[in-house]
Coordinates of C-alpha atoms in Angstrom, one line a residue:
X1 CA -11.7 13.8 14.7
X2 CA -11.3 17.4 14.0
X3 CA -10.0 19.7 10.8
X4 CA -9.2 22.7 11.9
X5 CA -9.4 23.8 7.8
X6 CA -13.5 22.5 8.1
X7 CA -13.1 24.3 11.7
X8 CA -12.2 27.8 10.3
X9 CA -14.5 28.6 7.9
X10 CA -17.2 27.1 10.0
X11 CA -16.3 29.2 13.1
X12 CA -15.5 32.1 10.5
X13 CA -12.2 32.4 12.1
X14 CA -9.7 32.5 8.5
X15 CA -10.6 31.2 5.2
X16 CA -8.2 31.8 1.6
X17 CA -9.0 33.2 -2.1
X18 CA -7.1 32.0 -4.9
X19 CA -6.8 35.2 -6.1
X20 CA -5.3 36.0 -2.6
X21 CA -2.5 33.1 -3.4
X22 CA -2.5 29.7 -1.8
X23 CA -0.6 29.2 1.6
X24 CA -1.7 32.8 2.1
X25 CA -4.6 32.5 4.4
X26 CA -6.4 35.8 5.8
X27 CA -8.1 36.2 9.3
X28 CA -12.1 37.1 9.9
X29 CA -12.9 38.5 13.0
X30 CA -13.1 36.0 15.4
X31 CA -10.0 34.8 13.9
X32 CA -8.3 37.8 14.5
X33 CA -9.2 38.1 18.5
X34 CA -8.0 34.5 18.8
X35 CA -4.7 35.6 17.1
X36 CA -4.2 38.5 19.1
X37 CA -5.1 37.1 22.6
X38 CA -2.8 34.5 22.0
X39 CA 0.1 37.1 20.1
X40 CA -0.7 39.1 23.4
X41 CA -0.1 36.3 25.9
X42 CA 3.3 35.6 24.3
X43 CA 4.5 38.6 24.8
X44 CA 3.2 39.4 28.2
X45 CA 4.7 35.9 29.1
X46 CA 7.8 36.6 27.5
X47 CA 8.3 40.3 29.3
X48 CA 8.0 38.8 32.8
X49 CA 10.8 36.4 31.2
X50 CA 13.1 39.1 30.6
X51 CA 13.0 39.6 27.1
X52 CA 12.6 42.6 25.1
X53 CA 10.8 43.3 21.8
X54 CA 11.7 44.7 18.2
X55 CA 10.6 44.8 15.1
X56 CA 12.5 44.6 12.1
X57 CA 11.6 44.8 8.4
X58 CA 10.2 41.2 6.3
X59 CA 12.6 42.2 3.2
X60 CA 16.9 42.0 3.5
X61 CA 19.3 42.8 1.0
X62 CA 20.7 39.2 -1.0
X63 CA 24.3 40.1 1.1
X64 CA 22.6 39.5 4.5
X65 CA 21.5 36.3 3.8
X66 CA 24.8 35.2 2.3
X67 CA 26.2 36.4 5.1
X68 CA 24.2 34.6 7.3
X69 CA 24.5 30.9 5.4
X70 CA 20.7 31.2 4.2
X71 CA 21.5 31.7 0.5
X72 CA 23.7 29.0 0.4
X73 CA 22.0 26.2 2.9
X74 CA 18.1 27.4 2.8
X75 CA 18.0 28.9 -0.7
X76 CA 15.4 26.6 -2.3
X77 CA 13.1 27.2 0.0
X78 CA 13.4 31.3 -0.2
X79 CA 11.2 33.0 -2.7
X80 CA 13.3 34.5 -5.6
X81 CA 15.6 37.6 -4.8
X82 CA 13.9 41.5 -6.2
X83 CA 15.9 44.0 -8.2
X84 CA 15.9 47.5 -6.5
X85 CA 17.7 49.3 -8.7
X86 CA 21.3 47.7 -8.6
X87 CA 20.4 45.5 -5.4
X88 CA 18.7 42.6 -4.9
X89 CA 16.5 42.2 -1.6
X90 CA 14.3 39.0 -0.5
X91 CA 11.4 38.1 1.7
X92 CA 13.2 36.9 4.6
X93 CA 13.2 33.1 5.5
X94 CA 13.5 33.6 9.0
X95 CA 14.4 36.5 11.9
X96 CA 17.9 35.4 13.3
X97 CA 20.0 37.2 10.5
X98 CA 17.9 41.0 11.2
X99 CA 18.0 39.9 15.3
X100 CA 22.3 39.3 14.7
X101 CA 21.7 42.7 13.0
X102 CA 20.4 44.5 15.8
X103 CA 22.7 43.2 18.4
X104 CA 25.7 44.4 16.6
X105 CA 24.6 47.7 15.8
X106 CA 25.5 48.7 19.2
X107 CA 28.6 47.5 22.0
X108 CA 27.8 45.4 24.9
X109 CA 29.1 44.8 27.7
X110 CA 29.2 41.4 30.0
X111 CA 27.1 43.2 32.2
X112 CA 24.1 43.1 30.0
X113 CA 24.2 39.6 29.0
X114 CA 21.6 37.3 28.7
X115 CA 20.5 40.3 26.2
X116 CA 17.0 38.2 25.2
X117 CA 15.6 39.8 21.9
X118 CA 11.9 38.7 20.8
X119 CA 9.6 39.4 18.2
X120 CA 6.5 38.3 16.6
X121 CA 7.6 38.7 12.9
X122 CA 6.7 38.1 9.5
X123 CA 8.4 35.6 7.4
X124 CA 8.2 34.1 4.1
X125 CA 8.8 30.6 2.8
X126 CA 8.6 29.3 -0.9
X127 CA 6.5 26.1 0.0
X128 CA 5.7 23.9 -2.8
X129 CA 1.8 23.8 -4.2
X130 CA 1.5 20.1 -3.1
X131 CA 2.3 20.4 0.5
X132 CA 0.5 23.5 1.7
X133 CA -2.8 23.1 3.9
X134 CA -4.9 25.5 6.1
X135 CA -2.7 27.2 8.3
X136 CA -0.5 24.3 9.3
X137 CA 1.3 25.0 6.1
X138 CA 1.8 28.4 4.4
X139 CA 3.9 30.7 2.7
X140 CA 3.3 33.7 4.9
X141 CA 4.6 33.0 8.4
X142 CA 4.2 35.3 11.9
X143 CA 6.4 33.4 13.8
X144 CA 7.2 33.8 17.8
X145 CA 10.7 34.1 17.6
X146 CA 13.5 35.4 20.0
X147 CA 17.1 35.2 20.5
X148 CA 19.1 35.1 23.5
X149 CA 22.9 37.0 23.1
X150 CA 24.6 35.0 26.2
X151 CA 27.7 33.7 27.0
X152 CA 28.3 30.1 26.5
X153 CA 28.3 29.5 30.7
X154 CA 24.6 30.9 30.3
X155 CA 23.7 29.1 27.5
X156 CA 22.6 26.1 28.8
X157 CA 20.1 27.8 31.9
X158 CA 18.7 30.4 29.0
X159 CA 17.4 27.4 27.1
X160 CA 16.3 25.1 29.9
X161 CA 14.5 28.3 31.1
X162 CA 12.7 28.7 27.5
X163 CA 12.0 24.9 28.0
X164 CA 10.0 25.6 31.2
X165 CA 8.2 28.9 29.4
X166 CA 7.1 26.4 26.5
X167 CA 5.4 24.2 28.9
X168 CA 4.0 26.2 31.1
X169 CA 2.2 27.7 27.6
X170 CA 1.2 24.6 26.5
X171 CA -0.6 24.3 30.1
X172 CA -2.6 27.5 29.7
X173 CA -3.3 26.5 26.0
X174 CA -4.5 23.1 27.0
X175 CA -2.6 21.0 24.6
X176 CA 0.6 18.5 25.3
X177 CA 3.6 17.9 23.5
X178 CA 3.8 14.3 21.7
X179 CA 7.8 13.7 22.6
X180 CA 10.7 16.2 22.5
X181 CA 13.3 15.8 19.6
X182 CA 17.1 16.6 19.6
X183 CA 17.6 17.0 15.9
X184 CA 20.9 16.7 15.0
X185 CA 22.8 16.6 11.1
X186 CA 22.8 14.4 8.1
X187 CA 24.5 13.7 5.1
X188 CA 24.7 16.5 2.4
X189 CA 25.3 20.0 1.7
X190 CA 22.6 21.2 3.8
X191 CA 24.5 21.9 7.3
X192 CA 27.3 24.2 7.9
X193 CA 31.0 22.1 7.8
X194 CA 31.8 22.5 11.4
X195 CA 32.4 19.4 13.2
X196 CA 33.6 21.2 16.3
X197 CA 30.2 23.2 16.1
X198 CA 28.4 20.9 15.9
X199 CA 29.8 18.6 19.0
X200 CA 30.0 21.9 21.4
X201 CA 26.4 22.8 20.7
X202 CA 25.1 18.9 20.9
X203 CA 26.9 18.6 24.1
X204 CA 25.0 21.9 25.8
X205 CA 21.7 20.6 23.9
X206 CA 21.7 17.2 25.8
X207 CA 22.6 19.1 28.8
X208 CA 19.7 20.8 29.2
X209 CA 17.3 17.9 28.2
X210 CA 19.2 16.0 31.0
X211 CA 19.4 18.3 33.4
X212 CA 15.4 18.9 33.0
X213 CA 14.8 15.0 32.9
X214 CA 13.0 15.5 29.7
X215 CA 12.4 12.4 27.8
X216 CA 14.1 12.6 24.2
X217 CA 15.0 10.9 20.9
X218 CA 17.4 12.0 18.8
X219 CA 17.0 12.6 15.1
X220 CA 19.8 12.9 12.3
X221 CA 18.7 14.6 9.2
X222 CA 16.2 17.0 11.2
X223 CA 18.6 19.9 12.3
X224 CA 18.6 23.4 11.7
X225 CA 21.4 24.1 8.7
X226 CA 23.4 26.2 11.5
X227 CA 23.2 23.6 14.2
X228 CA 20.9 21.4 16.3
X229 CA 17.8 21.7 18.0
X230 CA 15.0 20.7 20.4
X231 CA 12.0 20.3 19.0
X232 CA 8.7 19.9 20.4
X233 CA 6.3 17.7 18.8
X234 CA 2.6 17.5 18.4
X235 CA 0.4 15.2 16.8
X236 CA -2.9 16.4 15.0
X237 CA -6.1 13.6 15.1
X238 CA -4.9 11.9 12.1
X239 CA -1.8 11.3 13.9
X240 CA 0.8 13.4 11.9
X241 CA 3.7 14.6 13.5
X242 CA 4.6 18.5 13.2
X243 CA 7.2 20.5 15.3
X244 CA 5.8 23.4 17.1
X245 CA 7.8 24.8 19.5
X246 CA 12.4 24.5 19.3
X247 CA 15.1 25.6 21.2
X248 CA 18.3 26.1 19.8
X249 CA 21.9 26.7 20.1
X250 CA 23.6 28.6 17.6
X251 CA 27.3 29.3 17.5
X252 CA 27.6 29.7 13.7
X253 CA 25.8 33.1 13.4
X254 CA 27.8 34.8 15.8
X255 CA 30.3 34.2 14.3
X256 CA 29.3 34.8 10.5
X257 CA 28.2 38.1 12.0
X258 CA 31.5 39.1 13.8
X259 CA 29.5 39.4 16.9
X260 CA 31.1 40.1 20.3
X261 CA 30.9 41.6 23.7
X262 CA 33.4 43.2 26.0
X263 CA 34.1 40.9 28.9
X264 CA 35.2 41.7 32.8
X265 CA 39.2 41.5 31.2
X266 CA 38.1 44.6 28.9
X267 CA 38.5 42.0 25.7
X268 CA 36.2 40.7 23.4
X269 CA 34.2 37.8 23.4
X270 CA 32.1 36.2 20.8
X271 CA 28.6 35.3 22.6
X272 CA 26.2 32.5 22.2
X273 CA 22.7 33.0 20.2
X274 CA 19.9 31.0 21.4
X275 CA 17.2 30.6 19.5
X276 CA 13.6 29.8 21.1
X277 CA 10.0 30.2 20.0
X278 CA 7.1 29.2 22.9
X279 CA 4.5 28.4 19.8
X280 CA 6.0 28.5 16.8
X281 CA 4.1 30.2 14.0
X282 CA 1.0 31.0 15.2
X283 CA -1.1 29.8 12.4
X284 CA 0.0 25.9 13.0
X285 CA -0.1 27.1 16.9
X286 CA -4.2 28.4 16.1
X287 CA -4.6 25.2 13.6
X288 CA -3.5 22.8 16.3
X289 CA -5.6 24.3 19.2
X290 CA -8.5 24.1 16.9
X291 CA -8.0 20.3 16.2
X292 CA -7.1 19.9 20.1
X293 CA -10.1 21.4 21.6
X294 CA -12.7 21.1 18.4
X295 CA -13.3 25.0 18.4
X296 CA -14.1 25.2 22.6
X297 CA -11.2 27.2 22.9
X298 CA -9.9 27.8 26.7
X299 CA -11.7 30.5 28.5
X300 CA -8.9 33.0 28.1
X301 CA -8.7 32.9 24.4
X302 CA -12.6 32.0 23.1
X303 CA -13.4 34.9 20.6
X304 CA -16.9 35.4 22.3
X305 CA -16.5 34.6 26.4
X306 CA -20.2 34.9 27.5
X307 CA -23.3 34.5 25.8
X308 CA -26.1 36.7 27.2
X309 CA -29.6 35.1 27.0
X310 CA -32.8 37.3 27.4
X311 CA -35.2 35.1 27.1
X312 CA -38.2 37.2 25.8
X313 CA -37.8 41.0 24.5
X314 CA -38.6 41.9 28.2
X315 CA -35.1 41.2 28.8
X316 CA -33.1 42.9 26.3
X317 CA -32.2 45.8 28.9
X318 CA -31.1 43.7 31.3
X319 CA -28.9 42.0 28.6
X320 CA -27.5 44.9 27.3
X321 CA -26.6 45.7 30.5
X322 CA -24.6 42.8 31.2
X323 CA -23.1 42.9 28.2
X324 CA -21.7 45.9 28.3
X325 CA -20.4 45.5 31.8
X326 CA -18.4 42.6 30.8
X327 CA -17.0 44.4 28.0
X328 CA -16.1 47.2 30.3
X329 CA -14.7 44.7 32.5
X330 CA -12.4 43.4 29.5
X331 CA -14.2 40.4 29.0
X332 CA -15.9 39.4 25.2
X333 CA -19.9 39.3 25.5
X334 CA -22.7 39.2 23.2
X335 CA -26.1 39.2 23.1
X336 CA -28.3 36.5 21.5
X337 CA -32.1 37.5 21.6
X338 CA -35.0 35.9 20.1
X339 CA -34.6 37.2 16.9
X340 CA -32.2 34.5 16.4
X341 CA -34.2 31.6 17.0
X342 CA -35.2 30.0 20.5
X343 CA -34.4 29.8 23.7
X344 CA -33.1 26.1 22.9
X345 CA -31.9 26.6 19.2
X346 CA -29.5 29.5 20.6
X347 CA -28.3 27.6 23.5
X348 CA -26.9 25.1 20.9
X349 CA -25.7 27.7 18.9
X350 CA -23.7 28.9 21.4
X351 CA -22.2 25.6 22.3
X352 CA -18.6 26.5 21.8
X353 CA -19.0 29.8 23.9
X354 CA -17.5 29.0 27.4
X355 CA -20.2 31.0 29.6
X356 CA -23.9 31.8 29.1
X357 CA -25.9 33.6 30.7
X358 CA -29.5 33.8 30.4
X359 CA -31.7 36.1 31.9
X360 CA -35.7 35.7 32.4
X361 CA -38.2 37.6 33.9
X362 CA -37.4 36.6 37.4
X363 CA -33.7 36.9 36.9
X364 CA -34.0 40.8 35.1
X365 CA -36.5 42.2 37.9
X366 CA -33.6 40.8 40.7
X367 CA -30.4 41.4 38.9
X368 CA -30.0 37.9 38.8
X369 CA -28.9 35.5 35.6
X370 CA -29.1 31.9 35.2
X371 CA -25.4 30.6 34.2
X372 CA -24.8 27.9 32.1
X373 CA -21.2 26.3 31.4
X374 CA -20.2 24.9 27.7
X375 CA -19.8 21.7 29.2
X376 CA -23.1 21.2 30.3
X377 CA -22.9 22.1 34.2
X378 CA -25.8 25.0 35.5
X379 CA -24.4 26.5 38.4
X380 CA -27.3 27.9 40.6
X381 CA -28.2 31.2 40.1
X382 CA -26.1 34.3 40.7
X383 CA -26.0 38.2 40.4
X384 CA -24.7 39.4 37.6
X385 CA -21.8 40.9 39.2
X386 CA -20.7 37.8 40.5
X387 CA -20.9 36.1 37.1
X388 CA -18.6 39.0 35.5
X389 CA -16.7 38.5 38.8
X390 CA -16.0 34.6 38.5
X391 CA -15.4 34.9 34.5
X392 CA -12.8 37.8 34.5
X393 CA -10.8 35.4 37.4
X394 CA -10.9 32.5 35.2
X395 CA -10.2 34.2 32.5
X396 CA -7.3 35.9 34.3
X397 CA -6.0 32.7 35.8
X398 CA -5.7 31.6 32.1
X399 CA -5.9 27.5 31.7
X400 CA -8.7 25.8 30.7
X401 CA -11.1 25.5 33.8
X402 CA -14.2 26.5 33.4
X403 CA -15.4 27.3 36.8
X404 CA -14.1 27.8 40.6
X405 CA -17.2 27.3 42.7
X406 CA -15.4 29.1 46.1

């Protein structure tokens, strides 16, 4: 059973300092490269979905999140408001409110909806002492967010279509989702007082489960303030239960905002938000792949992709060489010579580095290496070319295959 806290500072990939703050972890090197592959693949994946990206600032004026229901339904969990001379602005607790922001702040027409708005943002929640742990749990949040301004005829495609983009990451990421949620209301204070909200936006919800034959439970108690959700859940090796990844359907903030679009009769129109994220916040989404895959991340997203070998000082050009070709090539290589131990101690220390390559005296004078695969398997040997060649398509193919022998 894996930790991905024992994990992270083993790998070096994030660690904390109480000086820093608790829940406010900070990323080492390799840490970072696994962050930005993966912040990289999100938004590559969600431009060929049609969505655009902004950015927008972490701190809001008190009024915004009034206006948007926050202060009233989410305020214990916001960190306290700032004086700025005679206003008071907050960390923000989440994106929607600056998204609704943006989308009013010109006119639209029917013509441009779906309008899909995403960004990998900064976000801050006031999490209690006692509940915050490694990155699954912290105060300072980079969440994958995006909102879709739609019509409520599109509403139900837009999220069955961020359904499909959430598996199809959770394929290339090689983890699973535990069961899918629909979170609906409880009792209290906490949710917006809007039956008729609330039944329009179930009623899509459960359409597009349906109509995607998803399995699902329902869940009172577990909704967003301004109306339900999916949520995707995971399970860590301790068997806890955490949401990941949620789809949402939002009618409230629309119209809190006063947002509308000009439709084909030349009136206005109030539009639909729908609110997605593929991974969540990519710390829990870094501290679950951790846990899932003990540190052997996929191909695609291992901060070191090849491991070259040389197996005496003879061979240090010849690693160099390679090295430096994969890196021109895109790919992550180092070199691991014998000043670090031998042959056999650095073959283990590598273990969690997909591809290695080593290179003897044979293999340098030919331009030939001996590959070895992390999970034990020695293809026969290749040119070095072909290695780089083989890599950079697995790598580019995403997934978590190791090897195509064609």
């Amino acid at each position: 059973m894996y930790d991905h806290r024992r994990l992270g500072r083993e790998l070096d990939l994030f660690d904390t300092d109480p000086l820093m703050g608790a829940g406010l972890p900070y990323w080492l090197p390799d840490g970072a490269i696994v962050r930005h592959t993966l912040e990289e693949y999100i938004r590559d994946a969600e431009r060929r979905a049609g969505y655009r990206h902004v950015y927008s600032p972490v701190l809001g004026k008190r009024e915004l999140y009034e206006t948007s229901g926050h202060w009233d339904h989410y305020g214990d969990d916001m960190f306290p408001p700032m004086d700025v001379g005679a206003e008071q602005v907050l960390l923000r607790p989440s994106l929607c409110p600056h998204h609704a922001l943006i989308y009013r702040s010109r006119s639209h027409s029917y013509r441009e909806l779906p309008l899909r708005m995403a960004e990998l943002g900064g976000m801050y929640r006031s999490e209690l002492s006692g509940v915050l742990g490694g990155l699954t749990r912290v105060r300072s949040i980079t969440l994958n967010d995006a909102h879709i301004f739609c019509t409520v005829e599109q509403a139900v495609e837009e999220a069955r279509a961020a359904l499909e983009l959430i598996g199809r990451a959770y394929a290339d990421l090689g983890i699973r989702a535990a069961r899918y949620r629909l979170s609906l209301p409880g009792e209290g204070g906490k949710y917006v007082a809007d039956p008729e909200l609330w039944r329009r936006a179930t009623a899509l919800l459960r359409e597009v489960l349906d109509g995607s034959g998803i399995p699902y439970e329902a869940a009172e108690g577990e909704a967003a303030f301004y109306g339900p959700k999916i949520d995707v859940q995971i399970t860590d090796p301790a068997g806890r239960e955490a949401t990941l990844s949620t789809v949402q359907i939002d009618f409230h903030q629309p119209e809190r905002f006063d947002l509308h679009y000009i439709g084909p009769d030349g009136a206005k129109h109030r539009p639909v938000m729908v609110h997605r994220s593929i991974i969540g916040s990519v710390e829990r989404a870094v501290a679950h792949l951790l846990e899932e895959h003990g540190g052997a991340f996929p191909p695609w997203l291992a901060p070191v992709q090849l491991a070259v070998l040389p197996v005496a000082e003879e061979q240090y050009d010849a690693a160099h060489d390679l090295a430096g070709r994969a890196r021109e090539l895109g790919l992550r290589a180092e070199v691991a010579g014998p000043e670090q131990g031998t042959l056999a101690a650095r073959i283990r220390a590598a273990r969690l580095v997909p591809y290695q390559a080593v290179i003897g005296g044979r293999e340098a004078t030919a331009g030939l290496v001996a590959p070895r695969l992390r999970d034990g398997r020695r293809p026969d040997v290749l040119p070095g070319t072909e290695l780089l060649r083989r890599i950079g398509d697995r790598v580019a193919a995403r997934g978590t295959a190791l090897w195509d022998p064609s």
